[in-house]
Short mmCIF file of N, CA and C in Angstrom, two decimals:
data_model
loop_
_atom_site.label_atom_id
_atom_site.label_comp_id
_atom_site.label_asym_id
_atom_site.label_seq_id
_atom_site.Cartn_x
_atom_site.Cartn_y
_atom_site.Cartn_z
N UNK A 1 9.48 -57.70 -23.79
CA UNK A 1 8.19 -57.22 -23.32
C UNK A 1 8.06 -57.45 -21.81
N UNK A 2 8.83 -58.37 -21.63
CA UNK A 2 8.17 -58.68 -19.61
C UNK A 2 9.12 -57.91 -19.08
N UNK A 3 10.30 -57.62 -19.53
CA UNK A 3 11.15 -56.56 -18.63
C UNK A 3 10.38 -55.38 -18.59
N UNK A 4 9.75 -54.68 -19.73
CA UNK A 4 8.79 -53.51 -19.62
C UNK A 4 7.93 -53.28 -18.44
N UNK A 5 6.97 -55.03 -18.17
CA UNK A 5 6.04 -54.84 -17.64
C UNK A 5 6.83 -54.68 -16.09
N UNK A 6 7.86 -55.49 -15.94
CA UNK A 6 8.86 -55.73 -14.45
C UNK A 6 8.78 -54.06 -14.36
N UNK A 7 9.15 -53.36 -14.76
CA UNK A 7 9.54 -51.83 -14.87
C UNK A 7 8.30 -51.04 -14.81
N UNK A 8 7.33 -51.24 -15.41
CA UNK A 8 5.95 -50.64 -14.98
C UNK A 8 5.61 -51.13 -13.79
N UNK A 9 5.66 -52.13 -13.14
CA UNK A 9 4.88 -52.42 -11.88
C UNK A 9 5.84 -51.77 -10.86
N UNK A 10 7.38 -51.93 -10.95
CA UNK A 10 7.99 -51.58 -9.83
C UNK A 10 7.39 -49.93 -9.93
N UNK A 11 7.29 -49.34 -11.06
CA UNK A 11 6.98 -47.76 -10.79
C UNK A 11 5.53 -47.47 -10.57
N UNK A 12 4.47 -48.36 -10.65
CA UNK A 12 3.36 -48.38 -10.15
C UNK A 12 3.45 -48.57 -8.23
N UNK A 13 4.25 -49.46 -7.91
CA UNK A 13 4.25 -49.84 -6.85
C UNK A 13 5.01 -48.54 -6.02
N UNK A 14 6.22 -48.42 -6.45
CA UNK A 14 6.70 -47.29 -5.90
C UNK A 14 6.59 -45.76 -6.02
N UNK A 15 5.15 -45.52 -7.02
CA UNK A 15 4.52 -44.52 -6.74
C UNK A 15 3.41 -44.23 -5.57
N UNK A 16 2.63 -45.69 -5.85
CA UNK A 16 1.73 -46.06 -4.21
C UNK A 16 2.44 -45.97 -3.09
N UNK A 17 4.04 -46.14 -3.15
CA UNK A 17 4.55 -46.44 -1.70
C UNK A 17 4.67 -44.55 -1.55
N UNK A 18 5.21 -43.57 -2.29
CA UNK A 18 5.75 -42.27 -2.28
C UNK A 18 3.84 -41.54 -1.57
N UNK A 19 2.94 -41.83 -2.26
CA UNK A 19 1.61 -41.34 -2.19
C UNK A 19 1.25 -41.87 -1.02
N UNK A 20 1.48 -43.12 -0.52
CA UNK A 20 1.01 -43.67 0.87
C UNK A 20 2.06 -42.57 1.94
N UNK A 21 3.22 -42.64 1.87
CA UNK A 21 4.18 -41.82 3.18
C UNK A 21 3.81 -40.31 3.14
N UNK A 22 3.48 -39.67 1.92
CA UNK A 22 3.40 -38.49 1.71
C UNK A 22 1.69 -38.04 2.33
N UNK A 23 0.92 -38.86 2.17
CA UNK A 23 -0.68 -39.27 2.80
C UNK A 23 -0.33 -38.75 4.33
N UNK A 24 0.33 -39.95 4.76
CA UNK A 24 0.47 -40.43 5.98
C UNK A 24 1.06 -39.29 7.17
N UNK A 25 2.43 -38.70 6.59
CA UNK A 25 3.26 -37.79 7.44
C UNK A 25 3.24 -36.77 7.21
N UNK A 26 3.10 -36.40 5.88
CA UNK A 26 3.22 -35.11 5.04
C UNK A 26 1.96 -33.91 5.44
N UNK A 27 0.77 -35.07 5.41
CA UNK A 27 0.04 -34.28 5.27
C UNK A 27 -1.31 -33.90 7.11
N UNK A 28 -0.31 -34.75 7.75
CA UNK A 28 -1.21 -35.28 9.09
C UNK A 28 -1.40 -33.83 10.00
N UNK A 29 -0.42 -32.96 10.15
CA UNK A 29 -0.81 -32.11 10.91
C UNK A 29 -1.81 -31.17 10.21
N UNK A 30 -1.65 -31.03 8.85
CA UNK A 30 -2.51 -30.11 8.14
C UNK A 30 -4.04 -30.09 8.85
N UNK A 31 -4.39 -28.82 8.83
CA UNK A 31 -6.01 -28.50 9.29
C UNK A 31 -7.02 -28.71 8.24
N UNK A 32 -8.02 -29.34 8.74
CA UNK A 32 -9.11 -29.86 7.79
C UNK A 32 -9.66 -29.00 6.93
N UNK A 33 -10.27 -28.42 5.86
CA UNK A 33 -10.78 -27.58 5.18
C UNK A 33 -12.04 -27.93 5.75
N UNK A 34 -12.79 -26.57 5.94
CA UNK A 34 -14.09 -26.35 6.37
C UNK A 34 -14.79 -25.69 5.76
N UNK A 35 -16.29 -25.55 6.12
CA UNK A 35 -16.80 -23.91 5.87
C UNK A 35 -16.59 -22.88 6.76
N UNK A 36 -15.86 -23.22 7.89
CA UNK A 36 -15.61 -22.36 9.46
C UNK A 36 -14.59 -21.50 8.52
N UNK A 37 -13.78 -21.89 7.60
CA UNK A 37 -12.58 -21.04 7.33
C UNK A 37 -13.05 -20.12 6.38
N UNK A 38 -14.52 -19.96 5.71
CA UNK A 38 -15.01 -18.83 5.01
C UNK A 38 -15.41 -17.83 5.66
N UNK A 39 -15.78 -17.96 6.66
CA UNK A 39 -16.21 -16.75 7.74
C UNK A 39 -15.32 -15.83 8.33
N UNK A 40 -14.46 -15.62 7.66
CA UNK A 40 -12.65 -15.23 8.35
C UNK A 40 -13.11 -14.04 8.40
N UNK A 41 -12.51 -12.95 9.81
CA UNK A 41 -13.21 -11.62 9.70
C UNK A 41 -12.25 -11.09 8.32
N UNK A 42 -12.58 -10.17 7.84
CA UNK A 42 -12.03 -9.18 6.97
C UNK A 42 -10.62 -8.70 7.41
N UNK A 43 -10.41 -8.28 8.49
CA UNK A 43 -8.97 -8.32 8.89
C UNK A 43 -7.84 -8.77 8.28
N UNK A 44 -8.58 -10.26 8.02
CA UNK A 44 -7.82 -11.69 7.78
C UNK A 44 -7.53 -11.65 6.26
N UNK A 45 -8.82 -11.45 6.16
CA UNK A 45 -8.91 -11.79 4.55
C UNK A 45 -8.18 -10.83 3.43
N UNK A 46 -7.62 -10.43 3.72
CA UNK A 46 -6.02 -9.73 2.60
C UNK A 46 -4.64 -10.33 2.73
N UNK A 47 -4.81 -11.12 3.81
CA UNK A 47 -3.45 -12.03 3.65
C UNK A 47 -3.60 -13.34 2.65
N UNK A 48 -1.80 -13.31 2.28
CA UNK A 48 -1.56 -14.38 1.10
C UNK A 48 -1.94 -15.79 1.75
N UNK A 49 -1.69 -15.87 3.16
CA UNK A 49 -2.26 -17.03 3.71
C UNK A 49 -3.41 -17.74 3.54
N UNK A 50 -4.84 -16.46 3.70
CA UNK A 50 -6.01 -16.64 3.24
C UNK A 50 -6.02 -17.17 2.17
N UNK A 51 -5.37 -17.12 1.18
CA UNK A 51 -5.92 -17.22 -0.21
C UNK A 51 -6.02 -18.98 -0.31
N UNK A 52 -5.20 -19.50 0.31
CA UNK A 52 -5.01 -21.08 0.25
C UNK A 52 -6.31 -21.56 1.04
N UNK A 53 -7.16 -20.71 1.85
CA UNK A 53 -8.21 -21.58 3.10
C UNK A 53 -9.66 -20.87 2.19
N UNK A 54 -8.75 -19.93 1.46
CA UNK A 54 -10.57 -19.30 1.26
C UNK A 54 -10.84 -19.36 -0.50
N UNK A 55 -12.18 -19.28 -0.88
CA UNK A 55 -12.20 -19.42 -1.63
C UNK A 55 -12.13 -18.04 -2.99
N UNK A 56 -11.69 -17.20 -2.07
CA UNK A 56 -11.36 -16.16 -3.03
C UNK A 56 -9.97 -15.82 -2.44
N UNK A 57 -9.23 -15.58 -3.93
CA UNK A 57 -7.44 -14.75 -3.30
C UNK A 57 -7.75 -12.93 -3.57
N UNK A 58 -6.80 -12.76 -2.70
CA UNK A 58 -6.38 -10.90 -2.40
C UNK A 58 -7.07 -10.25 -3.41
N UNK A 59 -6.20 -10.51 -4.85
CA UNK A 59 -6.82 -9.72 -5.50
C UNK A 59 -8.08 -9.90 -6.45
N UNK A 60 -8.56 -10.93 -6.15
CA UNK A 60 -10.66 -11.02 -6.22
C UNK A 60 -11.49 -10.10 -5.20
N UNK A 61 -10.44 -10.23 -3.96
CA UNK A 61 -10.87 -9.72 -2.99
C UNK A 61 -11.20 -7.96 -3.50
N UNK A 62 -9.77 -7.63 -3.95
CA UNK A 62 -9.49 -6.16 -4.07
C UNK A 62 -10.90 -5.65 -5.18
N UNK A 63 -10.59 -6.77 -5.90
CA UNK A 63 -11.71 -6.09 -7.15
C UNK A 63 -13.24 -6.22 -6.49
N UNK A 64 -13.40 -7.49 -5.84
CA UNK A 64 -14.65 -7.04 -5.36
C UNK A 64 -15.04 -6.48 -3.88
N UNK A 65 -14.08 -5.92 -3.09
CA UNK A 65 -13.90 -4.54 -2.37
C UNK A 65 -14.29 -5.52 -1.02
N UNK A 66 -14.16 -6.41 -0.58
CA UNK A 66 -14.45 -7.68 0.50
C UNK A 66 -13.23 -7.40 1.69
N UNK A 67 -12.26 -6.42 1.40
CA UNK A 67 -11.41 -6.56 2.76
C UNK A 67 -11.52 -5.11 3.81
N UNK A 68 -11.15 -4.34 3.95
CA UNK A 68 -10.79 -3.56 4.93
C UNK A 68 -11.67 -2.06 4.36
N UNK A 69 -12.60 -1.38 5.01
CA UNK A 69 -13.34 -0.58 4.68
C UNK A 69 -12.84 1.24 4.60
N UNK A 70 -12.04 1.62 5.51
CA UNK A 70 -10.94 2.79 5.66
C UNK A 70 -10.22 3.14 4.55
N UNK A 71 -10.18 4.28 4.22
CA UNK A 71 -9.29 4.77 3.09
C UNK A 71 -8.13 4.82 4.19
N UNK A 72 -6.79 4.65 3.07
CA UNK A 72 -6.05 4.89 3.46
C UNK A 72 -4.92 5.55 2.59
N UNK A 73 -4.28 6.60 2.63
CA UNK A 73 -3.43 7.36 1.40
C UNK A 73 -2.28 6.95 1.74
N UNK A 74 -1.19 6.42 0.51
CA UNK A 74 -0.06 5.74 0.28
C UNK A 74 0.59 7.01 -0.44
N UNK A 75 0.85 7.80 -0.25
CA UNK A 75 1.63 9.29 -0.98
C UNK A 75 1.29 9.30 -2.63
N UNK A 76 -0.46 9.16 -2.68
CA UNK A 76 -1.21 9.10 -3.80
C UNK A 76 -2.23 9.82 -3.63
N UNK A 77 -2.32 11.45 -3.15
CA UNK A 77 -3.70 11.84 -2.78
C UNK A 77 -3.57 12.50 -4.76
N UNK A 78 -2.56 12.38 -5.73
CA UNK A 78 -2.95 13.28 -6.71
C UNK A 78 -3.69 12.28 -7.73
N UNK A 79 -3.95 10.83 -7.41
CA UNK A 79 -4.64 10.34 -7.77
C UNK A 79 -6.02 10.63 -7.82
N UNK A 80 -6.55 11.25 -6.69
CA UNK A 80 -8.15 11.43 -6.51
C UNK A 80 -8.52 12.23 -7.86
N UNK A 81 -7.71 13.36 -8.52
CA UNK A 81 -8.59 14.26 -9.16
C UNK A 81 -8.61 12.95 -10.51
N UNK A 82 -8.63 11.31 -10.61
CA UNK A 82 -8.94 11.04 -11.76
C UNK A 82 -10.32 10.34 -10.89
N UNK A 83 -11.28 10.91 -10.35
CA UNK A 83 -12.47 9.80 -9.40
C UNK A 83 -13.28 10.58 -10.34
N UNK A 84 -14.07 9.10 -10.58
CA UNK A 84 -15.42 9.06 -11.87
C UNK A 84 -14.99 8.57 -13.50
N UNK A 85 -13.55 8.71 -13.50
CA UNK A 85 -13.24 8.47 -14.59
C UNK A 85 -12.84 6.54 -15.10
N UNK A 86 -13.24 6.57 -16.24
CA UNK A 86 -13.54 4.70 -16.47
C UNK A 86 -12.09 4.21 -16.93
N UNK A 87 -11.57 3.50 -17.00
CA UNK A 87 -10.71 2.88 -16.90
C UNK A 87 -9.77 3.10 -18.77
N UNK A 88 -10.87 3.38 -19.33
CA UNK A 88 -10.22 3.88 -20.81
C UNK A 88 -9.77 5.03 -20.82
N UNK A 89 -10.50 5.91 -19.96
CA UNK A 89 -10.06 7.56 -20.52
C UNK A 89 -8.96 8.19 -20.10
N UNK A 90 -7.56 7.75 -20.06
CA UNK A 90 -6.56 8.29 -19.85
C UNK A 90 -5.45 8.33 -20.33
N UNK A 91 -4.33 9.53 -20.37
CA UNK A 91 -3.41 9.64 -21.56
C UNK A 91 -2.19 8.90 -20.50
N UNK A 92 -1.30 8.75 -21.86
CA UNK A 92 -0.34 8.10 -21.45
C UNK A 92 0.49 9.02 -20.32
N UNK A 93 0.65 10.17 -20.23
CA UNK A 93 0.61 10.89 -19.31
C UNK A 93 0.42 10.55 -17.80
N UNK A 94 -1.40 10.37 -18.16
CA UNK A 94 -1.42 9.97 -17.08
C UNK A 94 -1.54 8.43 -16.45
N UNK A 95 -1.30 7.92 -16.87
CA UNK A 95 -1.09 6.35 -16.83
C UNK A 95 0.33 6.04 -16.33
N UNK A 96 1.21 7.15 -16.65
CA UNK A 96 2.87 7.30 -16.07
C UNK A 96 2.30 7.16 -14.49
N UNK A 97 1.68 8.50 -14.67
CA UNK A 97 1.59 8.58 -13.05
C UNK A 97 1.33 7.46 -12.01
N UNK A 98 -0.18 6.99 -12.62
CA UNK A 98 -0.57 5.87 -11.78
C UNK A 98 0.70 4.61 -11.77
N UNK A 99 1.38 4.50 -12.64
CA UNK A 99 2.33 3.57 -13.08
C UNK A 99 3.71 4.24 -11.91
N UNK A 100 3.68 5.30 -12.04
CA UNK A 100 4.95 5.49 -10.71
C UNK A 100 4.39 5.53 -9.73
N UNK A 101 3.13 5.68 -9.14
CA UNK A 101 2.87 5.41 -7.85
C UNK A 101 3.29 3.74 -7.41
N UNK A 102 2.38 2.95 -8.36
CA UNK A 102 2.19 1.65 -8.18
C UNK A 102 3.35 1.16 -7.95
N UNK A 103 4.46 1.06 -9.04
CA UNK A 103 5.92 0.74 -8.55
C UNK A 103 6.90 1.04 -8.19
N UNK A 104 6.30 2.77 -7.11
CA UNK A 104 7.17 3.12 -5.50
C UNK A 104 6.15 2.17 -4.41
N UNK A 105 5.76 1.46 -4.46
CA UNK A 105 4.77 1.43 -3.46
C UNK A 105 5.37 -0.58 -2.89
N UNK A 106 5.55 -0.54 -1.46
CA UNK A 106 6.04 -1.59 -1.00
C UNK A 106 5.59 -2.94 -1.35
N UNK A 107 5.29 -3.80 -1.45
CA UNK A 107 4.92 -5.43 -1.87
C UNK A 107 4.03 -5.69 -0.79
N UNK A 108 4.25 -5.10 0.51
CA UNK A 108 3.52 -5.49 1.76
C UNK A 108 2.26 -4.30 1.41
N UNK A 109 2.41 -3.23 0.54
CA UNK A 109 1.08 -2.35 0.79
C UNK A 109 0.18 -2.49 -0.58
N UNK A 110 0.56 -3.07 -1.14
CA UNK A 110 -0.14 -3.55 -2.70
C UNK A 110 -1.65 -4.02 -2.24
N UNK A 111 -1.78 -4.86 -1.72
CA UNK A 111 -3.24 -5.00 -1.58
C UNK A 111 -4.09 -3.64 -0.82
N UNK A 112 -3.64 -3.08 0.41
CA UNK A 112 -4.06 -1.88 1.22
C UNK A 112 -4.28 -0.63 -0.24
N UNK A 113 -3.59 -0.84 -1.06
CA UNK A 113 -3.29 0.34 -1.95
C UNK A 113 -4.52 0.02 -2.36
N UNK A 114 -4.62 -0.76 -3.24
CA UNK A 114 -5.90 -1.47 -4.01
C UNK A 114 -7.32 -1.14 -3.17
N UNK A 115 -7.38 -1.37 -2.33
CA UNK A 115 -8.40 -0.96 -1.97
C UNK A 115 -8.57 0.12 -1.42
N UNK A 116 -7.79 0.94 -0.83
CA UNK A 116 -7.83 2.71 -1.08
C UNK A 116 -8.48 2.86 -2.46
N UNK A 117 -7.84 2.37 -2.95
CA UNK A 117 -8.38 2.76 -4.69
C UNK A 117 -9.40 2.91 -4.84
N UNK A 118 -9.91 1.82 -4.68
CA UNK A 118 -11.06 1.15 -5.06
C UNK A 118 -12.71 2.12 -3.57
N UNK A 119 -11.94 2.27 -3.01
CA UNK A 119 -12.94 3.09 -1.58
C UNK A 119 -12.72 4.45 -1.58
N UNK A 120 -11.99 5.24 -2.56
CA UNK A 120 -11.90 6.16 -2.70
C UNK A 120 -12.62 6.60 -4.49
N UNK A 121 -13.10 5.58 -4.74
CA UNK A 121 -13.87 5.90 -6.29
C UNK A 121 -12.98 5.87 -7.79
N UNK A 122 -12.11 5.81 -7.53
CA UNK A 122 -10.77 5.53 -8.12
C UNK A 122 -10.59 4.15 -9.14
N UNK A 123 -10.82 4.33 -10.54
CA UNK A 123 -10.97 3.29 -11.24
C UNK A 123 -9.26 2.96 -11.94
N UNK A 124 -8.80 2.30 -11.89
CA UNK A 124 -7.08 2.37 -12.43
C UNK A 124 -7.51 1.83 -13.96
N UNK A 125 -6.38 2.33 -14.63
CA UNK A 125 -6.61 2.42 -16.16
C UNK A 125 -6.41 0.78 -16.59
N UNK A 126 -6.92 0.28 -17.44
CA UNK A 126 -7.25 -0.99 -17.71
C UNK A 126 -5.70 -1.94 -18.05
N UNK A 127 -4.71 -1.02 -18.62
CA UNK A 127 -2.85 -1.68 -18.33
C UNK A 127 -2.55 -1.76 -16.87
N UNK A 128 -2.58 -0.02 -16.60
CA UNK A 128 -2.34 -0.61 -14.64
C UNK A 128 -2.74 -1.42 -13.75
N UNK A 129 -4.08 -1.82 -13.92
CA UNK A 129 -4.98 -2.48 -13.26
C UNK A 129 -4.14 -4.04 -13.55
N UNK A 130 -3.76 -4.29 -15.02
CA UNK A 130 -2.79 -5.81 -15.39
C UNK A 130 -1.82 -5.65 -14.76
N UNK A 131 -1.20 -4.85 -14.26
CA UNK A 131 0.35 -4.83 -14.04
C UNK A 131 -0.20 -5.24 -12.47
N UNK A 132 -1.10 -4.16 -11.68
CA UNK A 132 -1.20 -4.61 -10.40
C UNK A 132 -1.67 -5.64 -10.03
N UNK A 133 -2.30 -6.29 -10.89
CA UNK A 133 -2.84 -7.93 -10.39
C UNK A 133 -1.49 -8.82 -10.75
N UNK A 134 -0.94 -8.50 -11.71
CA UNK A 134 0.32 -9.34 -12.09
C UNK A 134 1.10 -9.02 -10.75
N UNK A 135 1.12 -7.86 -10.38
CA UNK A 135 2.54 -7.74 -8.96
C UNK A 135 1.58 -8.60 -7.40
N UNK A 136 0.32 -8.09 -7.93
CA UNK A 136 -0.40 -8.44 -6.38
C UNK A 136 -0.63 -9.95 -6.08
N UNK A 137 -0.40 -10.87 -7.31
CA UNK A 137 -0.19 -12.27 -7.41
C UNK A 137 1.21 -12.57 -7.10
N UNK A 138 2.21 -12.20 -6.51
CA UNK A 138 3.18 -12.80 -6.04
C UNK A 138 3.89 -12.23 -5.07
N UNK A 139 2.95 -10.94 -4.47
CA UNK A 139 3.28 -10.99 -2.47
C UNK A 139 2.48 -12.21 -1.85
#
């Protein structure tokens, strides 16, 4: 039994020592968290960087339409003729489509896409919409 406890304290102790250096050096240049870092212009706020200072990531952003106001067309203008339509009403057909746009489309323009989408009236079908938050969570 006392060898146990010899063996619990050294790993108590030498977890305090790993948590004290890692405190100390690891973390010293890091910038303080503020509320200054919620005010980020919009510019800002679609980078993966943001997502660590702010309290919403990219694609919260995308869904609730918080970044960049400009449409912009990604070689998807045959998307528009589905605007007004809800996120159920489409055939597998057309769900291809939206599904080959989405994965020709670069890793760097995934969020910009999203919100074209989304500023152009453009509701993505309720699978695509999973797939693009699944891809837009790991640019």
């Amino acid at each position: 039994m006392k060898p146990a406890l010899i063996l619990l304290a050294i790993l108590v102790v030498g977890g305090a020592i790993v948590w004290l250096i890692d405190q100390l050096f690891y973390h010293r240049n890091e910038p303080e968290k503020s509320d200054e870092t919620e005010d980020l212009p919009a510019s800002q706020g679609c980078t993966d960087e943001s997502c660590g200072i702010r309290s919403i990531c990219p694609s919260e952003q995308i869904l609730a339409g918080e970044c960049r106001q400009e449409v912009t067309y990604y070689d998807d203008e045959e998307l528009d003729a589905f605007a007004g339509r809800g996120e159920d009403g489409y055939t597998d057909q057309e769900m291809e489509l939206w599904r080959d746009v989405l994965y020709t489309l670069r890793p760097a323009d995934l969020l910009g896409w999203g919100q074209s989408i989304k500023h152009r009236g453009l509701i993505m079908p309720a699978p695509i919409r999973d797939e693009f938050l699944a891809l837009a969570a790991h640019v």
